[in-house]
mmCIF file with all atom_site columns, C-alpha atoms in Angstrom:
data_model
loop_
_atom_site.group_PDB
_atom_site.id
_atom_site.type_symbol
_atom_site.label_atom_id
_atom_site.label_alt_id
_atom_site.label_comp_id
_atom_site.label_asym_id
_atom_site.label_entity_id
_atom_site.label_seq_id
_atom_site.pdbx_PDB_ins_code
_atom_site.Cartn_x
_atom_site.Cartn_y
_atom_site.Cartn_z
_atom_site.occupancy
_atom_site.B_iso_or_equiv
_atom_site.pdbx_formal_charge
_atom_site.auth_seq_id
_atom_site.auth_comp_id
_atom_site.auth_asym_id
_atom_site.auth_atom_id
_atom_site.pdbx_PDB_model_num
ATOM 1   C CA . GLY A 1 1   ? 103.672 36.987 -41.358 1.00 0.00 ? 1   GLY A CA 1
ATOM 2   C CA . GLN A 1 2   ? 105.799 38.296 -38.577 1.00 0.00 ? 2   GLN A CA 1
ATOM 3   C CA . ARG A 1 3   ? 105.832 41.985 -37.753 1.00 0.00 ? 3   ARG A CA 1
ATOM 4   C CA . HIS A 1 4   ? 109.204 43.687 -37.696 1.00 0.00 ? 4   HIS A CA 1
ATOM 5   C CA . ASN A 1 5   ? 109.872 46.474 -35.256 1.00 0.00 ? 5   ASN A CA 1
ATOM 6   C CA . LYS A 1 6   ? 113.582 46.711 -34.557 1.00 0.00 ? 6   LYS A CA 1
ATOM 7   C CA . ASN A 1 7   ? 113.282 49.978 -32.638 1.00 0.00 ? 7   ASN A CA 1
ATOM 8   C CA . SER A 1 8   ? 110.739 49.009 -29.945 1.00 0.00 ? 8   SER A CA 1
ATOM 9   C CA . THR A 1 9   ? 113.360 47.717 -27.488 1.00 0.00 ? 9   THR A CA 1
ATOM 10  C CA . MET A 1 10  ? 115.763 50.535 -28.317 1.00 0.00 ? 10  MET A CA 1
ATOM 11  C CA . ASP A 1 11  ? 113.070 53.206 -27.814 1.00 0.00 ? 11  ASP A CA 1
ATOM 12  C CA . ALA A 1 12  ? 112.084 51.724 -24.467 1.00 0.00 ? 12  ALA A CA 1
ATOM 13  C CA . THR A 1 13  ? 115.715 51.530 -23.354 1.00 0.00 ? 13  THR A CA 1
ATOM 14  C CA . LYS A 1 14  ? 117.029 54.886 -24.561 1.00 0.00 ? 14  LYS A CA 1
ATOM 15  C CA . LEU A 1 15  ? 113.957 57.069 -24.214 1.00 0.00 ? 15  LEU A CA 1
ATOM 16  C CA . PRO A 1 16  ? 111.646 55.777 -21.473 1.00 0.00 ? 16  PRO A CA 1
ATOM 17  C CA . GLU A 1 17  ? 109.813 59.100 -21.334 1.00 0.00 ? 17  GLU A CA 1
ATOM 18  C CA . LEU A 1 18  ? 108.887 58.822 -25.020 1.00 0.00 ? 18  LEU A CA 1
ATOM 19  C CA . TRP A 1 19  ? 107.808 55.206 -24.568 1.00 0.00 ? 19  TRP A CA 1
ATOM 20  C CA . ILE A 1 20  ? 105.562 56.096 -21.626 1.00 0.00 ? 20  ILE A CA 1
ATOM 21  C CA . LEU A 1 21  ? 104.156 59.095 -23.511 1.00 0.00 ? 21  LEU A CA 1
ATOM 22  C CA . ARG A 1 22  ? 103.269 56.882 -26.505 1.00 0.00 ? 22  ARG A CA 1
ATOM 23  C CA . VAL A 1 23  ? 101.460 54.306 -24.343 1.00 0.00 ? 23  VAL A CA 1
ATOM 24  C CA . VAL A 1 24  ? 99.583  56.905 -22.298 1.00 0.00 ? 24  VAL A CA 1
ATOM 25  C CA . SER A 1 25  ? 98.671  58.848 -25.456 1.00 0.00 ? 25  SER A CA 1
ATOM 26  C CA . LEU A 1 26  ? 97.164  55.766 -27.099 1.00 0.00 ? 26  LEU A CA 1
ATOM 27  C CA . ILE A 1 27  ? 95.138  54.921 -23.993 1.00 0.00 ? 27  ILE A CA 1
ATOM 28  C CA . VAL A 1 28  ? 93.883  58.500 -23.608 1.00 0.00 ? 28  VAL A CA 1
ATOM 29  C CA . LEU A 1 29  ? 92.981  58.709 -27.303 1.00 0.00 ? 29  LEU A CA 1
ATOM 30  C CA . VAL A 1 30  ? 90.978  55.466 -27.133 1.00 0.00 ? 30  VAL A CA 1
ATOM 31  C CA . VAL A 1 31  ? 89.012  56.594 -24.070 1.00 0.00 ? 31  VAL A CA 1
ATOM 32  C CA . LEU A 1 32  ? 88.389  60.071 -25.526 1.00 0.00 ? 32  LEU A CA 1
ATOM 33  C CA . PHE A 1 33  ? 87.268  58.560 -28.815 1.00 0.00 ? 33  PHE A CA 1
ATOM 34  C CA . GLN A 1 34  ? 84.854  56.228 -27.010 1.00 0.00 ? 34  GLN A CA 1
ATOM 35  C CA . VAL A 1 35  ? 83.315  59.061 -25.020 1.00 0.00 ? 35  VAL A CA 1
ATOM 36  C CA . CYS A 1 36  ? 83.099  61.379 -28.041 1.00 0.00 ? 36  CYS A CA 1
ATOM 37  C CA . ILE A 1 37  ? 81.696  58.810 -30.484 1.00 0.00 ? 37  ILE A CA 1
ATOM 38  C CA . ALA A 1 38  ? 79.099  57.821 -27.895 1.00 0.00 ? 38  ALA A CA 1
ATOM 39  C CA . ARG A 1 39  ? 77.750  61.389 -27.885 1.00 0.00 ? 39  ARG A CA 1
ATOM 40  C CA . VAL A 1 40  ? 77.423  61.966 -31.641 1.00 0.00 ? 40  VAL A CA 1
ATOM 41  C CA . PRO A 1 41  ? 73.656  61.924 -32.234 1.00 0.00 ? 41  PRO A CA 1
ATOM 42  C CA . THR A 1 42  ? 73.769  61.432 -36.021 1.00 0.00 ? 42  THR A CA 1
ATOM 43  C CA . ILE A 1 43  ? 75.710  58.162 -35.989 1.00 0.00 ? 43  ILE A CA 1
ATOM 44  C CA . GLY A 1 44  ? 73.759  54.918 -35.566 1.00 0.00 ? 44  GLY A CA 1
ATOM 45  C CA . HIS A 1 45  ? 74.244  52.740 -32.488 1.00 0.00 ? 45  HIS A CA 1
ATOM 46  C CA . GLU A 1 46  ? 75.901  49.772 -34.222 1.00 0.00 ? 46  GLU A CA 1
ATOM 47  C CA . THR A 1 47  ? 78.120  52.089 -36.297 1.00 0.00 ? 47  THR A CA 1
ATOM 48  C CA . LYS A 1 48  ? 79.356  53.686 -33.068 1.00 0.00 ? 48  LYS A CA 1
ATOM 49  C CA . ARG A 1 49  ? 80.091  50.267 -31.626 1.00 0.00 ? 49  ARG A CA 1
ATOM 50  C CA . ARG A 1 50  ? 81.987  49.155 -34.748 1.00 0.00 ? 50  ARG A CA 1
ATOM 51  C CA . TRP A 1 51  ? 84.159  52.283 -34.807 1.00 0.00 ? 51  TRP A CA 1
ATOM 52  C CA . GLN A 1 52  ? 84.907  51.903 -31.118 1.00 0.00 ? 52  GLN A CA 1
ATOM 53  C CA . HIS A 1 53  ? 85.907  48.252 -31.531 1.00 0.00 ? 53  HIS A CA 1
ATOM 54  C CA . ALA A 1 54  ? 88.115  49.029 -34.530 1.00 0.00 ? 54  ALA A CA 1
ATOM 55  C CA . LEU A 1 55  ? 89.974  51.822 -32.753 1.00 0.00 ? 55  LEU A CA 1
ATOM 56  C CA . THR A 1 56  ? 90.415  49.888 -29.518 1.00 0.00 ? 56  THR A CA 1
ATOM 57  C CA . GLY A 1 57  ? 91.735  46.839 -31.350 1.00 0.00 ? 57  GLY A CA 1
ATOM 58  C CA . HIS A 1 58  ? 94.120  48.989 -33.384 1.00 0.00 ? 58  HIS A CA 1
ATOM 59  C CA . ALA A 1 59  ? 95.403  50.737 -30.253 1.00 0.00 ? 59  ALA A CA 1
ATOM 60  C CA . LEU A 1 60  ? 96.040  47.397 -28.530 1.00 0.00 ? 60  LEU A CA 1
ATOM 61  C CA . VAL A 1 61  ? 98.073  46.230 -31.531 1.00 0.00 ? 61  VAL A CA 1
ATOM 62  C CA . GLN A 1 62  ? 100.120 49.456 -31.451 1.00 0.00 ? 62  GLN A CA 1
ATOM 63  C CA . ILE A 1 63  ? 100.698 49.186 -27.710 1.00 0.00 ? 63  ILE A CA 1
ATOM 64  C CA . SER A 1 64  ? 101.774 45.555 -28.146 1.00 0.00 ? 64  SER A CA 1
ATOM 65  C CA . TYR A 1 65  ? 104.972 46.779 -29.787 1.00 0.00 ? 65  TYR A CA 1
ATOM 66  C CA . LEU A 1 66  ? 105.918 48.834 -26.737 1.00 0.00 ? 66  LEU A CA 1
ATOM 67  C CA . LEU A 1 67  ? 105.203 46.734 -23.659 1.00 0.00 ? 67  LEU A CA 1
ATOM 68  C CA . THR A 1 68  ? 106.692 43.665 -22.130 1.00 0.00 ? 68  THR A CA 1
ATOM 69  C CA . ARG A 1 69  ? 104.305 40.763 -21.726 1.00 0.00 ? 69  ARG A CA 1
ATOM 70  C CA . SER A 1 70  ? 104.058 41.118 -17.941 1.00 0.00 ? 70  SER A CA 1
ATOM 71  C CA . THR A 1 71  ? 103.343 44.864 -18.216 1.00 0.00 ? 71  THR A CA 1
ATOM 72  C CA . ALA A 1 72  ? 100.659 44.283 -20.854 1.00 0.00 ? 72  ALA A CA 1
ATOM 73  C CA . ILE A 1 73  ? 99.009  41.578 -18.757 1.00 0.00 ? 73  ILE A CA 1
ATOM 74  C CA . ALA A 1 74  ? 99.061  43.791 -15.676 1.00 0.00 ? 74  ALA A CA 1
ATOM 75  C CA . LEU A 1 75  ? 97.527  46.742 -17.559 1.00 0.00 ? 75  LEU A CA 1
ATOM 76  C CA . LEU A 1 76  ? 94.824  44.604 -19.173 1.00 0.00 ? 76  LEU A CA 1
ATOM 77  C CA . LEU A 1 77  ? 93.894  43.093 -15.803 1.00 0.00 ? 77  LEU A CA 1
ATOM 78  C CA . MET A 1 78  ? 93.841  46.535 -14.153 1.00 0.00 ? 78  MET A CA 1
ATOM 79  C CA . ALA A 1 79  ? 91.616  47.841 -16.956 1.00 0.00 ? 79  ALA A CA 1
ATOM 80  C CA . SER A 1 80  ? 89.272  44.855 -16.477 1.00 0.00 ? 80  SER A CA 1
ATOM 81  C CA . ILE A 1 81  ? 89.098  45.435 -12.729 1.00 0.00 ? 81  ILE A CA 1
ATOM 82  C CA . GLY A 1 82  ? 88.635  49.174 -13.289 1.00 0.00 ? 82  GLY A CA 1
ATOM 83  C CA . MET A 1 83  ? 85.739  48.540 -15.653 1.00 0.00 ? 83  MET A CA 1
ATOM 84  C CA . PHE A 1 84  ? 84.156  46.141 -13.151 1.00 0.00 ? 84  PHE A CA 1
ATOM 85  C CA . VAL A 1 85  ? 84.440  48.659 -10.308 1.00 0.00 ? 85  VAL A CA 1
ATOM 86  C CA . TRP A 1 86  ? 83.188  51.531 -12.460 1.00 0.00 ? 86  TRP A CA 1
ATOM 87  C CA . LYS A 1 87  ? 80.174  49.527 -13.715 1.00 0.00 ? 87  LYS A CA 1
ATOM 88  C CA . VAL A 1 88  ? 79.228  48.057 -10.328 1.00 0.00 ? 88  VAL A CA 1
ATOM 89  C CA . PHE A 1 89  ? 79.899  50.955 -7.973  1.00 0.00 ? 89  PHE A CA 1
ATOM 90  C CA . PHE A 1 90  ? 79.565  54.023 -10.208 1.00 0.00 ? 90  PHE A CA 1
ATOM 91  C CA . PHE A 1 91  ? 76.915  52.844 -12.658 1.00 0.00 ? 91  PHE A CA 1
ATOM 92  C CA . GLU A 1 92  ? 75.347  56.260 -13.347 1.00 0.00 ? 92  GLU A CA 1
ATOM 93  C CA . ASN A 1 93  ? 78.737  57.733 -14.233 1.00 0.00 ? 93  ASN A CA 1
ATOM 94  C CA . PHE A 1 94  ? 79.601  54.631 -16.290 1.00 0.00 ? 94  PHE A CA 1
ATOM 95  C CA . GLN A 1 95  ? 76.316  54.886 -18.152 1.00 0.00 ? 95  GLN A CA 1
ATOM 96  C CA . GLN A 1 96  ? 76.803  58.610 -18.833 1.00 0.00 ? 96  GLN A CA 1
ATOM 97  C CA . ALA A 1 97  ? 80.241  57.958 -20.327 1.00 0.00 ? 97  ALA A CA 1
ATOM 98  C CA . PHE A 1 98  ? 79.526  54.807 -22.333 1.00 0.00 ? 98  PHE A CA 1
ATOM 99  C CA . GLY A 1 99  ? 75.732  54.381 -22.392 1.00 0.00 ? 99  GLY A CA 1
ATOM 100 C CA . PRO A 1 100 ? 75.329  55.073 -26.106 1.00 0.00 ? 100 PRO A CA 1
ATOM 101 C CA . LEU A 1 101 ? 77.916  52.374 -26.872 1.00 0.00 ? 101 LEU A CA 1
ATOM 102 C CA . LEU A 1 102 ? 76.297  49.753 -24.633 1.00 0.00 ? 102 LEU A CA 1
ATOM 103 C CA . ARG A 1 103 ? 73.797  47.224 -25.847 1.00 0.00 ? 103 ARG A CA 1
ATOM 104 C CA . THR A 1 104 ? 70.366  47.211 -24.251 1.00 0.00 ? 104 THR A CA 1
ATOM 105 C CA . LYS A 1 105 ? 71.104  44.007 -22.334 1.00 0.00 ? 105 LYS A CA 1
ATOM 106 C CA . GLU A 1 106 ? 74.262  45.625 -20.886 1.00 0.00 ? 106 GLU A CA 1
ATOM 107 C CA . ILE A 1 107 ? 72.245  48.589 -19.615 1.00 0.00 ? 107 ILE A CA 1
ATOM 108 C CA . ASN A 1 108 ? 69.147  46.807 -18.303 1.00 0.00 ? 108 ASN A CA 1
ATOM 109 C CA . GLY A 1 109 ? 71.040  44.120 -16.378 1.00 0.00 ? 109 GLY A CA 1
ATOM 110 C CA . GLU A 1 110 ? 70.433  41.065 -18.594 1.00 0.00 ? 110 GLU A CA 1
ATOM 111 C CA . GLN A 1 111 ? 74.209  40.984 -19.089 1.00 0.00 ? 111 GLN A CA 1
ATOM 112 C CA . PHE A 1 112 ? 75.943  41.986 -15.857 1.00 0.00 ? 112 PHE A CA 1
ATOM 113 C CA . LEU A 1 113 ? 79.188  43.292 -17.367 1.00 0.00 ? 113 LEU A CA 1
ATOM 114 C CA . PRO A 1 114 ? 79.692  44.924 -20.765 1.00 0.00 ? 114 PRO A CA 1
ATOM 115 C CA . GLY A 1 115 ? 81.393  43.077 -23.589 1.00 0.00 ? 115 GLY A CA 1
ATOM 116 C CA . ALA A 1 116 ? 84.433  45.361 -23.230 1.00 0.00 ? 116 ALA A CA 1
ATOM 117 C CA . PHE A 1 117 ? 85.168  43.762 -19.841 1.00 0.00 ? 117 PHE A CA 1
ATOM 118 C CA . TYR A 1 118 ? 85.293  40.316 -21.435 1.00 0.00 ? 118 TYR A CA 1
ATOM 119 C CA . PHE A 1 119 ? 87.338  41.674 -24.355 1.00 0.00 ? 119 PHE A CA 1
ATOM 120 C CA . LEU A 1 120 ? 90.009  43.072 -21.997 1.00 0.00 ? 120 LEU A CA 1
ATOM 121 C CA . LEU A 1 121 ? 90.034  40.000 -19.779 1.00 0.00 ? 121 LEU A CA 1
ATOM 122 C CA . GLY A 1 122 ? 90.126  37.657 -22.785 1.00 0.00 ? 122 GLY A CA 1
ATOM 123 C CA . THR A 1 123 ? 93.031  39.578 -24.289 1.00 0.00 ? 123 THR A CA 1
ATOM 124 C CA . ALA A 1 124 ? 94.942  39.243 -20.995 1.00 0.00 ? 124 ALA A CA 1
ATOM 125 C CA . VAL A 1 125 ? 94.235  35.499 -20.788 1.00 0.00 ? 125 VAL A CA 1
ATOM 126 C CA . THR A 1 126 ? 95.281  35.036 -24.415 1.00 0.00 ? 126 THR A CA 1
ATOM 127 C CA . LEU A 1 127 ? 98.501  36.919 -23.740 1.00 0.00 ? 127 LEU A CA 1
ATOM 128 C CA . VAL A 1 128 ? 99.236  34.673 -20.756 1.00 0.00 ? 128 VAL A CA 1
ATOM 129 C CA . ILE A 1 129 ? 98.703  31.564 -22.886 1.00 0.00 ? 129 ILE A CA 1
ATOM 130 C CA . VAL A 1 130 ? 100.245 32.656 -26.195 1.00 0.00 ? 130 VAL A CA 1
ATOM 131 C CA . GLY A 1 131 ? 103.115 34.962 -25.316 1.00 0.00 ? 131 GLY A CA 1
ATOM 132 C CA . GLY A 1 132 ? 104.194 38.463 -26.181 1.00 0.00 ? 132 GLY A CA 1
ATOM 133 C CA . ASN A 1 133 ? 106.374 40.995 -27.989 1.00 0.00 ? 133 ASN A CA 1
ATOM 134 C CA . GLN A 1 134 ? 109.133 41.299 -25.461 1.00 0.00 ? 134 GLN A CA 1
ATOM 135 C CA . ASP A 1 135 ? 110.116 38.721 -22.942 1.00 0.00 ? 135 ASP A CA 1
ATOM 136 C CA . ASP A 1 136 ? 110.224 40.050 -19.421 1.00 0.00 ? 136 ASP A CA 1
ATOM 137 C CA . ASP A 1 137 ? 114.001 40.315 -19.720 1.00 0.00 ? 137 ASP A CA 1
ATOM 138 C CA . GLY A 1 138 ? 113.508 42.961 -22.444 1.00 0.00 ? 138 GLY A CA 1
ATOM 139 C CA . VAL A 1 139 ? 114.514 40.777 -25.398 1.00 0.00 ? 139 VAL A CA 1
ATOM 140 C CA . ASP A 1 140 ? 112.375 41.616 -28.411 1.00 0.00 ? 140 ASP A CA 1
ATOM 141 C CA . ASN A 1 141 ? 111.045 38.439 -30.012 1.00 0.00 ? 141 ASN A CA 1
ATOM 142 C CA . ASP A 1 142 ? 109.660 40.513 -32.924 1.00 0.00 ? 142 ASP A CA 1
ATOM 143 C CA . GLN A 1 143 ? 106.171 38.963 -32.917 1.00 0.00 ? 143 GLN A CA 1
ATOM 144 C CA . GLY A 1 144 ? 103.906 41.527 -31.239 1.00 0.00 ? 144 GLY A CA 1
ATOM 145 C CA . TRP A 1 145 ? 102.180 40.512 -28.036 1.00 0.00 ? 145 TRP A CA 1
#
């Protein structure tokens, strides 16, 4: 079924500060959750990964109601590039932040980039192919990204 969100275009038009605050808040919450869940010693590795995937996916759905397609694509590509740079050039810092969420093959080099990189890039490619919530002219097509 289609999702209905009649206020997403109105919010973005009338209150850009609120719109920006909502997007930034969701992104910050996802990153904080990932870092915090990675450091909880009593939660199993795969459980941590599942919680992280669930929250990230949920946040992307929520953000999809707020962004135009071109903005979403740009942010997803920037996040992919950021993850690549962080992993390649600042590996120790990357591993400190996300190590407990990474699979062994992502840490030891069997898999060059973590699955999250491919998730972000794949979401951007899908959005390019499939379409989005708001056309770039700001018209809400009421279908999420």
